[in-house]
CSV table of C-alpha atoms in Angstrom, one decimal:
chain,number,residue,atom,x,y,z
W,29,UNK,CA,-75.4,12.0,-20.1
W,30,UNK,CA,-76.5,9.7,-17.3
W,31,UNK,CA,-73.4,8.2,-14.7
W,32,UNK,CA,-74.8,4.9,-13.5
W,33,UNK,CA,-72.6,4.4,-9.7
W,34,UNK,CA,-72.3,0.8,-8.6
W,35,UNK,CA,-70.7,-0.1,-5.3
W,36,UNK,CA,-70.1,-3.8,-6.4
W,37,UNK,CA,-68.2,-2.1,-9.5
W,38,UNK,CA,-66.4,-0.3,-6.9
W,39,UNK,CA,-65.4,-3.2,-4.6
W,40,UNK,CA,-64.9,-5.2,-7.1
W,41,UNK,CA,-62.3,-2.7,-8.7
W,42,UNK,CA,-60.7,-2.0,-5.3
W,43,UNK,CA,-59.8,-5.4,-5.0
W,44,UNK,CA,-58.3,-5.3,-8.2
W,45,UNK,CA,-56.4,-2.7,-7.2
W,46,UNK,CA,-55.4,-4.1,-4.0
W,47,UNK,CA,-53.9,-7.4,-5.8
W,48,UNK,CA,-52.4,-5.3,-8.4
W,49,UNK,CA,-50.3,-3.3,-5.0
W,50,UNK,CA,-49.4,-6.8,-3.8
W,51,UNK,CA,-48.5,-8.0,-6.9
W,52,UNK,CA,-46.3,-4.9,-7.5
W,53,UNK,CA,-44.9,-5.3,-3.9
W,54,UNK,CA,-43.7,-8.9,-4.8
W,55,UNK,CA,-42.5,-8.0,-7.9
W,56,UNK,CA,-40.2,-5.0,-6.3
W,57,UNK,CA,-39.3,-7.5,-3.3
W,58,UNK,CA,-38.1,-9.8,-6.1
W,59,UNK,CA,-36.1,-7.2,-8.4
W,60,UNK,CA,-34.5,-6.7,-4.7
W,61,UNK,CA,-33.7,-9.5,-4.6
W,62,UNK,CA,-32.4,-10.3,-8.0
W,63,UNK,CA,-30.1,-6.9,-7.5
W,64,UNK,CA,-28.9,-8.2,-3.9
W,65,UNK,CA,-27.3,-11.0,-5.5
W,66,UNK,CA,-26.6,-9.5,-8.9
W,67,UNK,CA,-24.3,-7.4,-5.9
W,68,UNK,CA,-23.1,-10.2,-4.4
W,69,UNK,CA,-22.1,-12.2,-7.7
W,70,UNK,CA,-20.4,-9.0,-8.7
W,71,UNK,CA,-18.6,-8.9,-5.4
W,72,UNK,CA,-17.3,-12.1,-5.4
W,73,UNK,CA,-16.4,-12.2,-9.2
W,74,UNK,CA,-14.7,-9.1,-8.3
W,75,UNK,CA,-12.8,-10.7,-5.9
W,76,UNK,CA,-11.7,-13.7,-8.2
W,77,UNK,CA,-10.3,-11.3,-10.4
W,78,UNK,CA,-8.2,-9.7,-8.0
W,79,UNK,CA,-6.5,-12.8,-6.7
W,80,UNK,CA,-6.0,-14.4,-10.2
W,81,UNK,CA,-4.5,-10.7,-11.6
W,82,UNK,CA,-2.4,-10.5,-8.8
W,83,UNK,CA,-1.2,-13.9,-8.5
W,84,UNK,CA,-0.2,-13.9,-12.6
W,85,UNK,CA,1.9,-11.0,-12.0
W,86,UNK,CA,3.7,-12.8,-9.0
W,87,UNK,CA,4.1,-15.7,-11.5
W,88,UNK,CA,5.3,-13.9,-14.5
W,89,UNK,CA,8.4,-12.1,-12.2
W,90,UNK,CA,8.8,-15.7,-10.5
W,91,UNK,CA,9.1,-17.5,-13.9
W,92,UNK,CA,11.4,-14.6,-15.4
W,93,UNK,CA,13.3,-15.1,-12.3
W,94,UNK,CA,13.7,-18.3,-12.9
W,95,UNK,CA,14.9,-17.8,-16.6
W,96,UNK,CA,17.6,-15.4,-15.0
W,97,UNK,CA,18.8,-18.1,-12.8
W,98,UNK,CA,19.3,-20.9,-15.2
W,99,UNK,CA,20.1,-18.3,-18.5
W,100,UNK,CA,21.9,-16.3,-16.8
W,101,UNK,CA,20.5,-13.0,-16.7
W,102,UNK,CA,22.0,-9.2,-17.2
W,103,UNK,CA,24.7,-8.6,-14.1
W,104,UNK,CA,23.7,-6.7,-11.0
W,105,UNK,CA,24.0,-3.4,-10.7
W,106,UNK,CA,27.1,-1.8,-8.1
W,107,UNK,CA,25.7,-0.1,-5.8
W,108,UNK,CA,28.7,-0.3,-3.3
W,109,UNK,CA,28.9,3.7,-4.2
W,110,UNK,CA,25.6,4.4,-3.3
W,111,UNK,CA,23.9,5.2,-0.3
W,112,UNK,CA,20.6,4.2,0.5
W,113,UNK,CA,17.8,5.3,2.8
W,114,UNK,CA,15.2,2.8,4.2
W,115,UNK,CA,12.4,3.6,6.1
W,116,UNK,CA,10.5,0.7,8.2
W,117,UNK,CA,13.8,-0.9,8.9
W,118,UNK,CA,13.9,-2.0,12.8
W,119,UNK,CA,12.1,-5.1,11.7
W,120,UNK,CA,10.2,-7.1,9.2
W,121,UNK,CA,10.9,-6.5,4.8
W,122,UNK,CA,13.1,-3.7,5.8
W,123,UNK,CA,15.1,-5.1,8.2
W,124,UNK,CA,15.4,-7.9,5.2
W,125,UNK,CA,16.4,-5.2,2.4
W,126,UNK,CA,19.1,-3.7,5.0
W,127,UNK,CA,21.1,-7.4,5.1
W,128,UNK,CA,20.7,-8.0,1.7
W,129,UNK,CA,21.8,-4.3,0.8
W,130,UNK,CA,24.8,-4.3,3.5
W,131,UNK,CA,26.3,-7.2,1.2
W,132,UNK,CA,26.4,-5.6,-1.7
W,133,UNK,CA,28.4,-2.6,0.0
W,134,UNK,CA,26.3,0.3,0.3
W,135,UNK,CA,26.2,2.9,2.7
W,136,UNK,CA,23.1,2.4,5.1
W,137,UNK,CA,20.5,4.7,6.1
W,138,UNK,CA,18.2,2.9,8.4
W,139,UNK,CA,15.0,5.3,9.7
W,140,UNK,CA,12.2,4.1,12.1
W,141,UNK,CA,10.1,5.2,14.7
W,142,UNK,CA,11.6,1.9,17.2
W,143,UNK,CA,14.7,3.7,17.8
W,144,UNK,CA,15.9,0.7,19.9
W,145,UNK,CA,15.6,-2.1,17.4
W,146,UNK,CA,16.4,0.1,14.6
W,147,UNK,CA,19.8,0.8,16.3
W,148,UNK,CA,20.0,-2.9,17.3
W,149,UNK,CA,19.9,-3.7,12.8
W,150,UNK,CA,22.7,-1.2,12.5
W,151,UNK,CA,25.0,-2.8,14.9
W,152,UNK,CA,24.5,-6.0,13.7
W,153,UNK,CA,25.1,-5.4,10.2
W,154,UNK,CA,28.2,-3.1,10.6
W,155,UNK,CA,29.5,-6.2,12.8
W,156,UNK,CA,28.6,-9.0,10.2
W,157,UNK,CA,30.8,-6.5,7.3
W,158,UNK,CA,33.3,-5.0,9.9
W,159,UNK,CA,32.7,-1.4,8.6
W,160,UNK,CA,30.4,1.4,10.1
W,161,UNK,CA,28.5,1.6,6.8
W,162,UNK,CA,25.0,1.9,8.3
W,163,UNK,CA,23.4,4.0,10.0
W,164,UNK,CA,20.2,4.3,12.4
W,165,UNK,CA,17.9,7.0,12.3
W,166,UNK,CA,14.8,7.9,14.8
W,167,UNK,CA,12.2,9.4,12.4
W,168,UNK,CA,8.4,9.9,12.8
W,169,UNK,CA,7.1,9.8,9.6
W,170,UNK,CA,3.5,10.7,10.9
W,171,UNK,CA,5.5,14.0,11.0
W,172,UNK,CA,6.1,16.3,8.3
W,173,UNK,CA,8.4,18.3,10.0
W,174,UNK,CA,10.5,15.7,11.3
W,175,UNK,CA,10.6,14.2,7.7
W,176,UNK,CA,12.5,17.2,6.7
W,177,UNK,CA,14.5,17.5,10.0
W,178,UNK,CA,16.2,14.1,9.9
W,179,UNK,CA,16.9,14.6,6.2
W,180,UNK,CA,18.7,17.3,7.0
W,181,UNK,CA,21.0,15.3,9.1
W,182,UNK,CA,21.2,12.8,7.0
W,183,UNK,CA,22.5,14.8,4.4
W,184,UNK,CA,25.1,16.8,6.8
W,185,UNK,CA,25.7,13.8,8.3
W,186,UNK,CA,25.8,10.8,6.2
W,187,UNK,CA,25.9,12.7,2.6
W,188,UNK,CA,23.6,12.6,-0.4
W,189,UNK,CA,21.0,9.8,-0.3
W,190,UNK,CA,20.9,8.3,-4.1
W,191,UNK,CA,18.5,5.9,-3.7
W,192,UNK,CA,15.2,5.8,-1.5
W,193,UNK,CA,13.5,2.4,-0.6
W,194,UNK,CA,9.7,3.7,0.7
W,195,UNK,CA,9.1,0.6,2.9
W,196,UNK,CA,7.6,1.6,5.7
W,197,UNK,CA,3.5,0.9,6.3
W,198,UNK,CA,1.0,0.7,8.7
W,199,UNK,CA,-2.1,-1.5,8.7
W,200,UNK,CA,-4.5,-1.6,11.2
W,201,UNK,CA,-6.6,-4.5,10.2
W,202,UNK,CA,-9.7,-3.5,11.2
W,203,UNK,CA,-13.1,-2.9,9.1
W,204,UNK,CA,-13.6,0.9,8.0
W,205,UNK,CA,-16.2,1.6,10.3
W,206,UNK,CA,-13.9,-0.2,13.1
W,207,UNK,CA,-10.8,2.5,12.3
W,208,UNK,CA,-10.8,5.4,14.4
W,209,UNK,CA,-10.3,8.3,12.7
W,210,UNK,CA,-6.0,8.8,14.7
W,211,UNK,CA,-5.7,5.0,13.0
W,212,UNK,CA,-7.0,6.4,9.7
W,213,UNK,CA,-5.2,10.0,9.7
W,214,UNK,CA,-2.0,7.5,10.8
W,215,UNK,CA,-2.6,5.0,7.9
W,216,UNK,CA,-2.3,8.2,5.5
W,217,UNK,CA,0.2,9.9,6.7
W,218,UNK,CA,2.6,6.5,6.8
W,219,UNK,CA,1.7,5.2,3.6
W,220,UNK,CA,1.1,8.2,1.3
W,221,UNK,CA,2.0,11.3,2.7
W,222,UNK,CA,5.3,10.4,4.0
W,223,UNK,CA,6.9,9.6,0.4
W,224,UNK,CA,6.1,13.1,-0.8
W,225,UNK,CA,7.9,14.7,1.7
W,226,UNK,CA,10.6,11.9,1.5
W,227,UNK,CA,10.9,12.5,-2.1
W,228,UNK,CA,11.0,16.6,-1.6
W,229,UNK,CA,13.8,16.1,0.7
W,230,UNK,CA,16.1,13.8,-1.5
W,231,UNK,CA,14.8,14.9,-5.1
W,232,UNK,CA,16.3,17.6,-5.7
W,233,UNK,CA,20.0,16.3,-4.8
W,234,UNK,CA,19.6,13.4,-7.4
W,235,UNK,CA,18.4,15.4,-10.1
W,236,UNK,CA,21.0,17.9,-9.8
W,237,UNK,CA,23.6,14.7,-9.9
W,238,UNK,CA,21.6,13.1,-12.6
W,239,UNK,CA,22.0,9.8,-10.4
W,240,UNK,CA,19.2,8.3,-8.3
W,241,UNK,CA,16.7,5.6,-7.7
W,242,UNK,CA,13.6,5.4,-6.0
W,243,UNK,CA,11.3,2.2,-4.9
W,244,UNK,CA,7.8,2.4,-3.6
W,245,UNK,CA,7.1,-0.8,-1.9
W,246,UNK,CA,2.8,-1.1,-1.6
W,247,UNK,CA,0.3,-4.2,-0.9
W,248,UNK,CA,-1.5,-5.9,-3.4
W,249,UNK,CA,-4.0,-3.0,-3.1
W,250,UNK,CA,-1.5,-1.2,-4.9
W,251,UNK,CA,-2.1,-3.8,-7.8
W,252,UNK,CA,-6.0,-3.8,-7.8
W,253,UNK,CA,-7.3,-1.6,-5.4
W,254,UNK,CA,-8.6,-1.2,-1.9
């Protein structure tokens, strides 16, 4: 058997090869590419679909609230027996769910971290109903112990909390990579960890009394996600 060598042959299949590697490095830089904005298409469909899902469940409780206004919907519920713990309540939504709830009667129990303005809420709303129907709690809910601790005194205090109202939240609103890791432990311990211990504390009272109610109040994450 006789093996013939030829350079040309040799050159001439090197540069074969050579266009084949840049035409394979094009084609990869293009299938890049192509999965860059497949990513981004994705991303922003994504996001569509977030904002449309969450603003057809604000308009389906906004038209059934409407319905209950002009119909006439089922009659509120008495709560002037009840008494009711808030957390996040020296300001903002739970400052707002204090007044509304000090109309209707019930017996106010008002914890934040801003022991100042959170004592400032309870004044004013036992002065606008002349009673002494709320009251103000310091409470760290970063802290587990302290959770349990100004339950506690609450209960000897105050008496059996029947309905908890999870309002309070932090948000830092920064980038991941921008969050220290204190603002992240912080974020957790506010928004999730703090309602277990809440609800361990109060629990057991309203299901021994087979009477209770308990509201989670989240962001729209807690519709579609972070």
């Amino acid at each position: 058997m006789l093996f013939f060598f030829s350079p040309y042959a040799q050159l001439r299949n090197g540069g074969k090869n050579e266009e084949q590697d840049e035409d394979n490095d094009g084609k990869k830089g293009v299938k890049r590419k192509i999965i860059k904005k497949k990513k981004t298409t994705m991303s922003l469909a994504n996001l569509i679909y977030q904002h449309m899902l969450v603003l057809s469940i604000l308009f389906k409780h906004w038209f059934l609230g409407l319905i209950n206004l002009f119909a006439g919907g089922p009659p509120l519920k008495d709560v002037s027996s009840d008494i009711v713990l808030i957390t996040g309540a020296a300001s903002g939504l739970g400052k707002g769910i204090a007044q509304r709830l000090a109309r209707l009667g019930c017996t106010l129990v008002l914890w934040d971290v801003d022991h100042e303005n959170n004592i400032r809420v309870a004044e004013e709303l036992n002065n606008a109903t002349n009673s002494k129907r709320v009251h103000a709690f310091k409470c760290d809910l970063t802290n587990k112990e302290n959770i349990y601790a100004c339950a506690k005194t609450v209960q000897e205090t105050v008496g059996q909390v029947t309905m908890v109202i999870n309002n309070a939240g932090v948000v830092s609103g920064k980038n991941f990579l921008e969050c220290s890791d204190t603002s992240i432990q912080r974020t957790f311990d506010v928004n999730i960890m703090a309602h277990f211990w809440i609800l361990k504390a109060f629990l057991p009272s309203m299901l021994e009394n087979n009477h209770g109610h308990i509201v989670t109040i989240a962001s729209g994450a807690g519709l579609v996600g972070a």
